Amino acid sequence: MSTDVRSTVGLLELARRLPGMAAETPGMLRTARHMLVNSTSEASIGLFFQRAAAKHPGRPFLRFEGREYLWGEANAEVNRYAAVLTARGVRRGDVVGVLMTNRPETLFTALAVVKLGATAGLLNHNQRDHVLQHSFELLDSVLDVVGEECAEALDSLAAPRPGVLWSGELEAAARAADDRDPAVCEKITAGERAYLIFTSGTTGLPKASVMTHLRWTKGMAGLGGFGVRLRGDDTLYCCLPLYHNNALTVALSAVVAGGSTFALGRKFSASRFWDEVIATRSTAVIYIGELCRYLLNQPARRTDRAHRVRLAVGNGLRPEIWDEFRKRFGIKRIVEFYGASEGNVAFINAFGIDKTAGFTPLPFAIVEYDEATGKALRGKDGKLRRVRAGGVGLLLAKVTDRSPFDGYTDDAATESKLVRDGFARGDCWFDTGDLVRDQRWGHIAFVDRLGDTFRWKGENVATTQVEGGFTGIEAITQAVVYGVDIPGADGKAGMAAVTLADGATLDGRAAAAALYDRLPAYAVPLFLRVVPELEQTSTFKSRKVELRKQGYAPDDHSALYVLANRADGYVPAYADYAAEVAAGRAPGN
């Protein structure tokens, strides 16, 4: 085990951290009461937002590329958007699709939808063709707000999408609309749906996970109020996509809880990151692990410490770069957390202990698992088996009234994520599909992702979706996709093992072009191995495990290729490619 990995957390270490939190106790107590909210309480994202606006109308709420909106101004704009959506027939309980990139109008649209008691279906603007069509079908929306910048994504659909309201039309109509708080906002209960967030599924197509106002509220209290603890003069910089919960739940709830300022970035740029942080006068940033790695790979600059950032909140910061990241950029507190869009448990490093995703008061179990299937193992008595302290296992979260699993829009997909009768008859557990380390005292560290989904560039990639992308590519007869580890890189890079028709050769340029047309760029495999055959028997999954273990190591029975770039496609593998990927310099990035 690497010396950079923290095996356990000590009780004395926790006790030493408590005095340093004393000054922030009043703010923590103010938000802690929201943990008592239940599904029937009149509590919602829109209500918390408009109450904060009423309390701090003259305080900056949003900064974006030189523009600034005060809390009062932003709330009035959101209300005008809501009035336009109401005029277009949106009512409480409806779903409104939102297909837009990062900009203020996207955030205002999402807030307007939830203020009406409707559900905002946040679509991934990287999706195309049948994948995007599938996502729209899952939403069953009464109206879709689409940004003009996403016209190309909409054009990729086989048939025109009915009921589209272009964001420019919405903005124009909002100028003369009513700016009063919609009356329905006061009546929305916490158990109602707020967002639909898309997550990759083992079926190969995205699943729409449900985020209720209840879960968001508890996230605001736990992650935002207890963990992040922003002050009124703080500004949190977020360049993560607004279709992710990291932005719309973690970042936004922390800002609402603190009455703080949200600095929105259009997209992540390693070379411009600190310039934008400085320009927006940010004192906090939100990250994913890959973002931290890319920043460390940048040459040293004056801006590395010319900012005012005092804390960073996020998930996926690997232990081996934790200290380097904190010291190089002068960040005093790292608030690592663990959570999933559809999950019913979250961990937060509220005590500021290095190299941990923090703790949770909710019931969970870390159990032994089958490496071939990724499922929890049962003993001879049929019960699950917990790992020892310091050990690595599959994370399960108990489903209770306090920590319900809201599931997906698909009932079968929801049931597939549940483990029943795990330790006692009648108990029920949510299978996170993640490997974590048991660090004791309710603390964990994230280790890896299991199953037919892997994470790359902050996105979940479904292997079967990528396998479907190979269908019809000339000469390729079969494809198996999996994630492989690259030393120094976060997540797992995509790799495919493929077979060719008799006598055929691989056209690396044509294969890459087809995959780029069918898949988001982050899902296009970086490695491609041409093999003589692929097993199709019931032991196929075992073969996939073997391929994953082999990774991109060369052998005498296959030909190995790597993704050069979109234009050149796949080229014969060369020795330094993996190191270039880890450093963020490979063309395949």
Coordinates of C-alpha atoms in Angstrom, one line a residue:
M1 CA 0.0 0.0 0.0
S2 CA 1.3 3.5 -0.9
T3 CA 2.6 5.6 2.0
D4 CA 0.5 8.4 0.6
V5 CA -2.7 6.5 1.5
R6 CA -4.3 7.2 4.9
S7 CA -5.5 3.9 6.3
T8 CA -7.4 5.2 9.3
V9 CA -8.5 8.3 11.1
G10 CA -7.8 8.6 14.8
L11 CA -10.1 9.8 17.5
L12 CA -7.5 12.2 19.0
E13 CA -7.0 13.7 15.6
L14 CA -10.7 14.5 15.3
A15 CA -10.7 16.0 18.8
R16 CA -7.8 18.3 18.0
R17 CA -9.8 19.8 15.1
L18 CA -12.9 20.8 17.0
P19 CA -11.6 24.0 18.7
G20 CA -10.7 25.4 15.2
M21 CA -14.4 25.1 14.2
A22 CA -15.7 27.0 17.2
A23 CA -15.9 30.4 15.4
E24 CA -18.1 28.9 12.7
T25 CA -20.5 27.2 15.1
P26 CA -23.3 29.8 14.8
G27 CA -23.5 29.4 11.0
M28 CA -23.4 25.7 11.4
L29 CA -26.3 25.7 13.9
R30 CA -28.4 28.0 11.6
T31 CA -28.3 25.5 8.8
A32 CA -28.3 22.4 11.0
R33 CA -32.1 22.8 11.6
H34 CA -32.7 22.0 8.0
M35 CA -31.6 18.5 8.6
L36 CA -34.9 18.1 10.4
V37 CA -36.9 18.8 7.3
N38 CA -39.1 15.9 6.1
S39 CA -40.8 15.1 2.8
T40 CA -44.0 16.9 3.8
S41 CA -42.3 20.1 5.0
E42 CA -42.8 23.2 2.9
A43 CA -39.2 23.6 1.9
S44 CA -37.6 23.9 -1.6
I45 CA -34.6 25.2 -3.5
G46 CA -36.6 28.2 -4.8
L47 CA -37.8 29.1 -1.4
F48 CA -34.4 29.0 0.1
F49 CA -33.1 31.1 -2.8
Q50 CA -35.7 33.8 -2.6
R51 CA -35.4 34.0 1.2
A52 CA -31.7 34.6 0.9
A53 CA -32.4 37.2 -1.8
A54 CA -34.8 39.0 0.5
K55 CA -32.2 39.0 3.3
H56 CA -29.3 40.2 1.2
P57 CA -30.8 42.0 -1.8
G58 CA -27.7 44.2 -2.3
R59 CA -25.1 41.5 -1.9
P60 CA -23.5 40.0 -5.1
F61 CA -25.0 36.7 -6.0
L62 CA -23.5 35.8 -9.4
R63 CA -20.4 36.9 -11.3
F64 CA -19.7 35.8 -14.8
E65 CA -17.2 37.1 -17.4
G66 CA -17.3 40.7 -16.0
R67 CA -21.1 40.7 -15.3
E68 CA -22.4 40.8 -11.7
Y69 CA -25.9 40.2 -10.5
L70 CA -27.0 41.2 -7.0
W71 CA -29.2 38.7 -5.0
G72 CA -32.2 40.9 -5.5
E73 CA -31.6 41.4 -9.2
A74 CA -31.1 37.7 -9.7
N75 CA -34.2 36.8 -7.9
A76 CA -36.3 39.2 -9.9
E77 CA -34.8 37.8 -13.2
V78 CA -35.6 34.3 -12.1
N79 CA -39.2 35.3 -11.3
R80 CA -39.5 36.9 -14.8
Y81 CA -38.3 33.6 -16.3
A82 CA -40.8 31.7 -14.2
A83 CA -43.6 34.0 -15.4
V84 CA -42.7 33.3 -19.1
L85 CA -42.6 29.5 -18.4
T86 CA -46.0 29.7 -16.7
A87 CA -47.4 31.5 -19.8
R88 CA -46.0 28.6 -21.9
G89 CA -48.0 26.1 -19.8
V90 CA -45.5 24.9 -17.2
R91 CA -47.2 23.8 -14.0
R92 CA -46.3 22.2 -10.7
G93 CA -45.2 18.6 -11.3
D94 CA -44.2 19.1 -14.9
V95 CA -40.7 18.4 -16.3
V96 CA -38.8 21.1 -18.2
G97 CA -35.8 20.0 -20.2
V98 CA -32.7 22.3 -20.0
L99 CA -30.1 21.9 -22.7
M100 CA -27.6 24.8 -22.3
T101 CA -24.0 25.4 -21.5
N102 CA -22.6 27.3 -18.5
R103 CA -23.9 30.9 -18.4
P104 CA -26.1 32.9 -16.0
E105 CA -29.2 32.2 -18.1
T106 CA -28.8 28.5 -17.5
L107 CA -28.8 28.9 -13.7
F108 CA -31.7 31.3 -13.9
T109 CA -33.7 28.9 -16.0
A110 CA -33.1 26.0 -13.6
L111 CA -34.1 28.1 -10.6
A112 CA -37.2 29.4 -12.4
V113 CA -38.3 25.8 -13.1
V114 CA -38.0 24.7 -9.5
K115 CA -39.7 27.9 -8.2
L116 CA -42.8 26.7 -10.1
G117 CA -42.7 23.3 -8.5
A118 CA -41.7 21.8 -11.8
T119 CA -38.7 19.5 -12.3
A120 CA -35.6 20.7 -14.2
G121 CA -34.2 18.0 -16.4
L122 CA -30.6 19.0 -16.9
L123 CA -29.3 17.5 -20.1
N124 CA -25.7 16.8 -20.9
H125 CA -24.9 19.1 -23.8
N126 CA -22.1 16.7 -24.9
Q127 CA -24.7 14.1 -25.8
R128 CA -25.6 13.5 -29.4
D129 CA -27.9 11.4 -31.7
H130 CA -29.7 8.4 -30.1
V131 CA -28.1 9.0 -26.7
L132 CA -29.6 12.5 -26.5
Q133 CA -32.9 11.3 -27.9
H134 CA -33.0 8.6 -25.2
S135 CA -32.4 11.3 -22.5
F136 CA -35.2 13.5 -23.9
E137 CA -37.5 10.5 -23.8
L138 CA -36.7 9.8 -20.2
L139 CA -37.6 13.3 -19.3
D140 CA -41.1 13.2 -20.8
S141 CA -40.9 17.0 -20.7
V142 CA -43.7 19.5 -21.4
L143 CA -41.2 22.1 -22.7
D144 CA -37.5 22.2 -23.4
V145 CA -35.4 25.3 -23.0
V146 CA -32.4 25.0 -25.4
G147 CA -29.5 27.4 -25.8
E148 CA -28.6 28.6 -29.2
E149 CA -25.1 27.2 -28.6
C150 CA -26.6 23.7 -28.4
A151 CA -28.3 23.9 -31.8
E152 CA -25.8 21.4 -33.3
A153 CA -26.7 18.9 -30.6
L154 CA -30.4 19.3 -31.3
D155 CA -29.7 18.9 -35.0
S156 CA -28.2 15.5 -34.4
L157 CA -31.6 14.0 -33.4
A158 CA -33.2 11.8 -36.0
A159 CA -36.5 13.8 -35.8
P160 CA -37.2 17.5 -34.8
R161 CA -37.8 18.0 -31.1
P162 CA -41.3 19.5 -30.5
G163 CA -41.9 22.0 -27.7
V164 CA -38.6 23.8 -27.9
L165 CA -38.2 27.3 -26.4
W166 CA -34.9 28.8 -27.4
S167 CA -33.1 30.6 -24.5
G168 CA -33.0 33.8 -26.6
E169 CA -36.8 33.8 -26.9
L170 CA -37.1 33.2 -23.1
E171 CA -34.7 36.0 -22.3
A172 CA -36.5 38.4 -24.7
A173 CA -40.0 37.6 -23.3
A174 CA -38.7 37.9 -19.7
R175 CA -37.8 41.6 -20.1
A176 CA -41.5 42.6 -19.8
A177 CA -42.6 39.8 -17.5
D178 CA -43.8 39.9 -13.9
D179 CA -40.9 39.9 -11.4
R180 CA -42.8 39.0 -8.3
D181 CA -42.1 35.7 -6.4
P182 CA -44.5 33.0 -7.8
A183 CA -47.1 32.1 -5.1
V184 CA -46.7 28.4 -5.7
C185 CA -43.1 28.6 -4.4
E186 CA -44.3 28.8 -0.8
K187 CA -46.3 25.6 -1.2
I188 CA -43.8 23.2 -2.6
T189 CA -42.9 20.3 -0.3
A190 CA -39.5 18.8 0.2
G191 CA -40.5 15.4 -1.1
E192 CA -41.3 16.8 -4.6
R193 CA -38.8 16.4 -7.4
A194 CA -36.4 19.3 -8.2
Y195 CA -33.9 18.0 -10.7
L196 CA -33.4 15.1 -13.0
I197 CA -29.6 14.5 -13.3
F198 CA -28.3 12.1 -15.9
T199 CA -25.9 9.4 -14.9
S200 CA -24.4 6.6 -17.0
G201 CA -26.1 3.3 -16.7
T202 CA -25.0 -0.3 -17.2
T203 CA -27.5 -0.6 -20.0
G204 CA -25.2 1.6 -22.1
L205 CA -27.7 4.6 -22.1
P206 CA -28.0 7.3 -19.5
K207 CA -30.4 7.1 -16.6
A208 CA -32.2 10.0 -15.1
S209 CA -31.6 10.1 -11.3
V210 CA -34.0 12.0 -9.1
M211 CA -32.9 14.9 -6.9
T212 CA -35.7 15.9 -4.6
H213 CA -35.9 19.2 -2.7
L214 CA -35.4 17.1 0.5
R215 CA -32.1 15.7 -0.6
W216 CA -31.0 19.1 -1.8
T217 CA -32.0 20.7 1.5
K218 CA -30.1 18.1 3.5
G219 CA -27.1 18.7 1.1
M220 CA -27.3 22.4 1.9
A221 CA -27.3 21.7 5.6
G222 CA -24.7 18.9 5.6
L223 CA -22.3 19.6 2.8
G224 CA -22.9 23.4 2.6
G225 CA -23.6 24.5 6.2
F226 CA -21.7 21.9 8.2
G227 CA -18.9 21.1 5.7
V228 CA -18.0 24.0 3.4
R229 CA -19.2 26.8 5.8
L230 CA -19.0 29.8 3.4
R231 CA -19.4 33.3 4.9
G232 CA -21.3 36.2 3.5
D233 CA -18.2 37.8 2.0
D234 CA -17.0 34.5 0.3
T235 CA -17.2 33.9 -3.4
L236 CA -17.2 30.3 -4.7
Y237 CA -15.8 29.8 -8.2
C238 CA -17.4 26.9 -10.2
C239 CA -16.4 26.0 -13.7
L240 CA -18.0 22.5 -13.5
P241 CA -21.0 21.9 -15.8
L242 CA -24.4 23.0 -14.5
Y243 CA -25.9 19.7 -15.5
H244 CA -23.8 18.0 -12.7
N245 CA -24.9 17.9 -9.0
N246 CA -21.5 19.2 -8.0
A247 CA -22.5 22.6 -9.5
L248 CA -26.3 22.7 -8.9
T249 CA -26.3 21.0 -5.5
V250 CA -23.0 21.2 -3.8
A251 CA -21.8 24.6 -5.0
L252 CA -25.2 26.3 -5.2
S253 CA -26.4 25.0 -1.8
A254 CA -23.2 26.2 -0.2
V255 CA -23.7 29.7 -1.6
V256 CA -27.3 29.8 -0.6
A257 CA -26.5 28.6 2.9
G258 CA -23.9 31.3 3.4
G259 CA -25.6 34.1 1.5
S260 CA -22.4 34.1 -0.5
T261 CA -21.5 34.8 -4.1
F262 CA -21.4 32.3 -7.0
A263 CA -18.7 32.9 -9.6
L264 CA -19.5 30.8 -12.7
G265 CA -17.0 29.8 -15.2
R266 CA -18.0 28.9 -18.8
K267 CA -15.8 25.8 -18.8
F268 CA -12.6 24.6 -17.2
S269 CA -9.3 25.8 -18.6
A270 CA -6.1 24.7 -16.8
S271 CA -4.1 27.7 -18.1
R272 CA -6.8 30.3 -17.3
F273 CA -8.2 28.8 -14.1
W274 CA -6.4 31.0 -11.6
D275 CA -6.8 34.1 -13.7
E276 CA -10.6 33.6 -13.6
V277 CA -10.5 32.9 -9.9
I278 CA -8.6 36.2 -9.3
A279 CA -10.8 38.2 -11.7
T280 CA -14.0 37.0 -9.8
R281 CA -12.4 37.8 -6.4
S282 CA -13.1 34.2 -5.4
T283 CA -12.2 32.9 -1.9
A284 CA -13.2 29.3 -2.6
V285 CA -13.2 26.9 -5.5
I286 CA -15.0 23.6 -6.3
Y287 CA -13.1 20.8 -8.0
I288 CA -13.1 17.3 -9.3
G289 CA -9.9 15.3 -8.9
E290 CA -8.9 15.5 -12.6
L291 CA -9.1 19.3 -12.4
C292 CA -6.5 19.3 -9.5
R293 CA -4.2 17.1 -11.5
Y294 CA -4.4 19.3 -14.6
L295 CA -3.6 22.4 -12.5
L296 CA -0.5 20.7 -11.0
N297 CA 0.7 19.8 -14.5
Q298 CA 0.7 23.5 -15.5
P299 CA 4.0 25.3 -15.3
A300 CA 4.5 27.4 -12.2
R301 CA 3.0 30.9 -12.5
R302 CA 2.7 34.0 -10.3
T303 CA -1.1 33.4 -10.2
D304 CA -0.5 30.1 -8.3
R305 CA -0.6 32.1 -5.1
A306 CA -1.8 35.6 -6.2
H307 CA -5.4 34.6 -5.4
R308 CA -7.5 34.8 -2.2
V309 CA -8.7 31.2 -2.1
R310 CA -8.9 29.8 1.4
L311 CA -10.7 26.6 0.8
A312 CA -11.4 24.1 -2.0
V313 CA -14.4 21.7 -2.0
G314 CA -14.8 18.8 -4.2
N315 CA -14.3 15.1 -4.8
G316 CA -11.7 12.8 -6.2
L317 CA -8.5 14.5 -5.0
R318 CA -6.1 11.6 -4.8
P319 CA -4.0 11.1 -1.6
E320 CA -0.7 11.1 -3.6
I321 CA -1.2 14.7 -4.8
W322 CA -3.2 16.1 -1.8
D323 CA -0.2 17.7 -0.1
E324 CA 1.3 19.1 -3.3
F325 CA -2.0 20.6 -4.4
R326 CA -2.5 22.3 -1.0
K327 CA 1.0 23.6 -0.6
R328 CA 1.6 24.8 -4.2
F329 CA -1.6 26.8 -4.3
G330 CA -1.6 27.9 -0.7
I331 CA -5.0 26.5 0.2
K332 CA -5.6 26.2 3.9
R333 CA -8.6 23.9 4.0
I334 CA -9.6 21.1 1.6
V335 CA -13.2 20.0 2.0
E336 CA -13.3 16.7 0.1
F337 CA -16.6 14.9 -0.1
Y338 CA -18.1 11.7 -1.5
G339 CA -21.5 11.5 -3.0
A340 CA -23.3 10.3 -6.1
S341 CA -26.1 11.9 -8.2
E342 CA -28.5 9.1 -7.3
G343 CA -27.0 8.1 -4.0
N344 CA -28.7 8.3 -0.6
V345 CA -25.5 9.0 1.4
A346 CA -22.8 11.7 1.4
F347 CA -19.5 12.0 3.3
I348 CA -17.9 15.4 4.0
N349 CA -14.5 16.3 5.4
A350 CA -15.9 18.8 7.8
F351 CA -12.9 18.5 10.2
G352 CA -10.3 19.4 7.6
I353 CA -8.3 16.1 8.0
D354 CA -6.0 15.4 5.1
K355 CA -6.6 12.5 2.7
T356 CA -10.1 11.5 3.6
A357 CA -13.5 12.0 2.0
G358 CA -14.9 12.7 5.5
F359 CA -17.6 11.1 7.5
T360 CA -21.4 10.7 7.6
P361 CA -23.8 10.2 10.4
L362 CA -26.0 8.0 8.1
P363 CA -25.8 4.2 8.2
F364 CA -23.5 2.5 5.7
A365 CA -21.5 -0.7 5.3
I366 CA -18.2 -1.5 3.5
V367 CA -18.4 -5.1 2.4
E368 CA -16.4 -7.7 0.5
Y369 CA -17.2 -8.0 -3.2
D370 CA -16.7 -10.2 -6.2
E371 CA -14.0 -8.8 -8.5
A372 CA -15.5 -10.4 -11.6
T373 CA -19.1 -9.2 -11.1
G374 CA -18.6 -6.1 -8.9
K375 CA -21.4 -7.3 -6.7
A376 CA -21.4 -7.7 -2.9
L377 CA -20.3 -11.2 -1.7
R378 CA -22.3 -13.2 0.8
G379 CA -21.1 -15.8 3.2
K380 CA -22.4 -19.3 3.7
D381 CA -25.1 -17.9 5.8
G382 CA -26.3 -15.7 3.0
K383 CA -25.2 -12.5 4.8
L384 CA -22.9 -9.7 3.6
R385 CA -19.4 -9.6 5.1
R386 CA -17.9 -6.3 6.3
V387 CA -14.2 -5.5 5.7
R388 CA -11.9 -4.7 8.6
A389 CA -10.8 -1.1 9.5
G390 CA -8.3 0.1 6.9
G391 CA -9.6 -2.4 4.4
V392 CA -11.1 -1.7 0.9
G393 CA -14.6 -2.9 0.0
L394 CA -17.8 -2.1 -1.8
L395 CA -19.7 0.8 -0.2
L396 CA -23.4 0.2 0.6
A397 CA -25.7 2.8 2.1
K398 CA -28.7 1.7 4.1
V399 CA -32.1 2.8 2.8
T400 CA -34.1 4.3 5.6
D401 CA -36.7 7.1 6.1
R402 CA -33.8 9.4 7.0
S403 CA -31.8 8.4 3.9
P404 CA -34.2 7.3 1.2
F405 CA -33.2 6.2 -2.3
D406 CA -35.2 8.3 -4.7
G407 CA -34.1 6.1 -7.6
Y408 CA -34.4 6.7 -11.3
T409 CA -37.3 7.3 -13.7
D410 CA -37.0 3.6 -14.6
D411 CA -38.3 1.2 -11.9
A412 CA -36.2 -1.7 -13.1
A413 CA -33.1 0.4 -13.0
T414 CA -34.0 1.5 -9.5
E415 CA -34.4 -2.0 -8.2
S416 CA -31.1 -3.2 -9.8
K417 CA -29.2 -0.8 -7.4
L418 CA -30.7 -2.3 -4.3
V419 CA -29.3 -5.1 -2.1
R420 CA -31.9 -6.7 0.1
D421 CA -31.6 -8.8 3.3
G422 CA -28.0 -7.9 3.6
F423 CA -27.4 -8.3 7.3
A424 CA -30.9 -8.9 8.6
R425 CA -34.2 -9.9 7.1
G426 CA -36.0 -7.0 5.5
D427 CA -33.1 -4.5 5.4
C428 CA -32.3 -2.7 2.2
W429 CA -29.1 -1.2 0.9
F430 CA -28.1 1.1 -2.0
D431 CA -25.2 -0.3 -4.0
T432 CA -23.0 2.6 -4.9
G433 CA -20.8 0.6 -7.2
D434 CA -17.7 2.2 -5.6
L435 CA -14.8 0.8 -3.7
V436 CA -13.8 2.8 -0.6
R437 CA -11.4 2.4 2.3
D438 CA -12.8 2.1 5.8
Q439 CA -10.9 4.8 7.8
R440 CA -12.9 4.3 11.0
W441 CA -15.1 6.8 13.0
G442 CA -17.5 7.0 10.1
H443 CA -14.7 8.2 7.6
I444 CA -13.9 6.8 4.2
A445 CA -11.6 7.4 1.3
F446 CA -12.7 6.8 -2.3
V447 CA -10.6 4.1 -4.1
D448 CA -12.2 3.0 -7.4
R449 CA -15.4 2.5 -9.4
L450 CA -16.7 -1.0 -10.2
G451 CA -18.9 -2.4 -12.8
D452 CA -19.6 -1.4 -16.4
T453 CA -19.1 2.3 -15.7
F454 CA -15.8 4.1 -15.2
R455 CA -15.0 7.7 -14.6
W456 CA -12.8 9.9 -16.9
K457 CA -12.4 13.7 -17.0
G458 CA -15.1 14.0 -14.3
E459 CA -17.7 12.1 -16.4
N460 CA -19.1 8.7 -15.9
V461 CA -18.6 6.6 -19.1
A462 CA -20.9 3.5 -19.7
T463 CA -18.9 0.8 -21.4
T464 CA -21.8 -0.6 -23.3
Q465 CA -22.7 2.8 -24.6
V466 CA -19.1 3.1 -26.1
E467 CA -19.4 -0.5 -27.4
G468 CA -22.5 0.6 -29.2
G469 CA -20.5 3.3 -30.8
F470 CA -18.3 0.7 -32.6
T471 CA -21.4 -0.8 -34.3
G472 CA -21.2 -0.4 -38.1
I473 CA -17.6 0.8 -38.2
E474 CA -16.0 -0.9 -41.3
A475 CA -13.8 -3.9 -40.6
I476 CA -14.6 -4.0 -36.8
T477 CA -16.8 -7.0 -36.0
Q478 CA -16.8 -6.9 -32.1
A479 CA -15.7 -4.5 -29.4
V480 CA -15.3 -4.8 -25.6
V481 CA -14.8 -1.5 -23.7
Y482 CA -13.3 -1.1 -20.2
G483 CA -11.4 1.5 -18.2
V484 CA -7.7 1.2 -17.5
D485 CA -5.4 2.9 -14.9
I486 CA -2.8 5.4 -16.0
P487 CA -0.2 6.2 -13.3
G488 CA -0.5 9.9 -12.5
A489 CA -4.0 10.3 -14.0
D490 CA -7.3 10.4 -12.2
G491 CA -10.1 8.1 -13.1
K492 CA -9.7 5.4 -15.8
A493 CA -9.0 6.0 -19.4
G494 CA -11.2 4.2 -22.0
M495 CA -9.8 1.2 -23.8
A496 CA -11.4 -1.1 -26.3
A497 CA -10.4 -4.6 -27.4
V498 CA -11.8 -5.2 -31.0
T499 CA -11.8 -8.0 -33.6
L500 CA -11.5 -7.4 -37.3
A501 CA -13.2 -9.1 -40.3
D502 CA -11.0 -11.8 -42.0
G503 CA -8.2 -10.2 -43.9
A504 CA -9.2 -6.6 -42.9
T505 CA -6.9 -4.0 -41.4
L506 CA -7.8 -1.2 -39.0
D507 CA -8.4 2.2 -40.5
G508 CA -7.6 4.2 -37.4
R509 CA -8.6 7.6 -38.8
A510 CA -12.1 6.3 -39.9
A511 CA -12.7 4.5 -36.7
A512 CA -11.9 7.6 -34.6
A513 CA -14.0 9.8 -36.8
A514 CA -17.0 7.5 -36.4
L515 CA -16.6 7.4 -32.6
Y516 CA -16.3 11.2 -32.3
D517 CA -19.5 11.5 -34.3
R518 CA -21.4 9.1 -32.0
L519 CA -20.0 9.8 -28.6
P520 CA -19.0 12.6 -26.3
A521 CA -15.3 13.4 -26.7
Y522 CA -14.5 12.2 -23.2
A523 CA -16.0 8.8 -24.0
V524 CA -13.9 8.0 -27.1
P525 CA -11.4 5.3 -26.0
L526 CA -7.7 6.4 -25.8
F527 CA -6.4 2.9 -26.3
L528 CA -7.5 0.3 -28.9
R529 CA -6.2 -3.3 -28.9
V530 CA -6.9 -5.5 -32.0
V531 CA -7.2 -9.1 -30.8
P532 CA -7.7 -12.4 -32.7
E533 CA -11.0 -13.2 -30.9
L534 CA -13.2 -12.2 -28.0
E535 CA -15.1 -14.7 -25.9
Q536 CA -18.9 -14.7 -26.0
T537 CA -19.6 -17.4 -23.4
S538 CA -20.9 -17.0 -19.9
T539 CA -17.3 -16.4 -18.8
F540 CA -17.1 -13.3 -20.9
K541 CA -17.0 -11.0 -17.9
S542 CA -14.0 -12.9 -16.5
R543 CA -12.3 -12.2 -19.8
K544 CA -13.1 -8.5 -19.4
V545 CA -11.4 -8.6 -16.0
E546 CA -8.3 -10.1 -17.6
L547 CA -8.3 -7.4 -20.3
R548 CA -8.6 -4.7 -17.7
K549 CA -5.7 -6.1 -15.8
Q550 CA -3.6 -6.3 -18.9
G551 CA -4.3 -2.7 -19.6
Y552 CA -2.3 -1.2 -22.5
A553 CA 0.8 -3.5 -22.0
P554 CA 1.9 -4.9 -25.3
D555 CA 1.9 -8.6 -26.1
D556 CA 2.7 -10.9 -29.0
H557 CA -0.9 -11.7 -29.9
S558 CA -2.5 -8.3 -30.5
A559 CA -1.8 -4.9 -32.1
L560 CA -2.0 -1.8 -29.9
Y561 CA -3.1 1.6 -31.0
V562 CA -3.6 5.0 -29.3
L563 CA -5.8 8.0 -30.0
A564 CA -3.6 10.8 -31.5
N565 CA -6.4 13.3 -32.1
R566 CA -9.7 13.7 -33.9
A567 CA -8.1 14.2 -37.3
D568 CA -5.4 11.5 -37.3
G569 CA -7.4 9.0 -35.3
Y570 CA -5.7 5.9 -33.9
V571 CA -2.0 5.4 -34.6
P572 CA 0.4 2.6 -33.5
A573 CA 1.1 2.9 -29.7
Y574 CA 4.3 4.5 -28.6
A575 CA 6.1 4.3 -25.3
D576 CA 5.5 7.9 -23.9
Y577 CA 1.8 8.1 -24.7
A578 CA 0.5 7.2 -21.2
A579 CA 2.9 9.7 -19.6
E580 CA 1.6 12.4 -22.0
V581 CA -2.0 11.6 -21.0
A582 CA -1.2 11.8 -17.3
A583 CA 0.5 15.2 -17.9
G584 CA -2.5 16.4 -19.9
R585 CA -0.3 16.8 -23.1
A586 CA -1.5 13.9 -25.2
P587 CA -3.4 14.8 -28.3
G588 CA -6.0 12.3 -27.2
N589 CA -6.9 14.6 -24.4

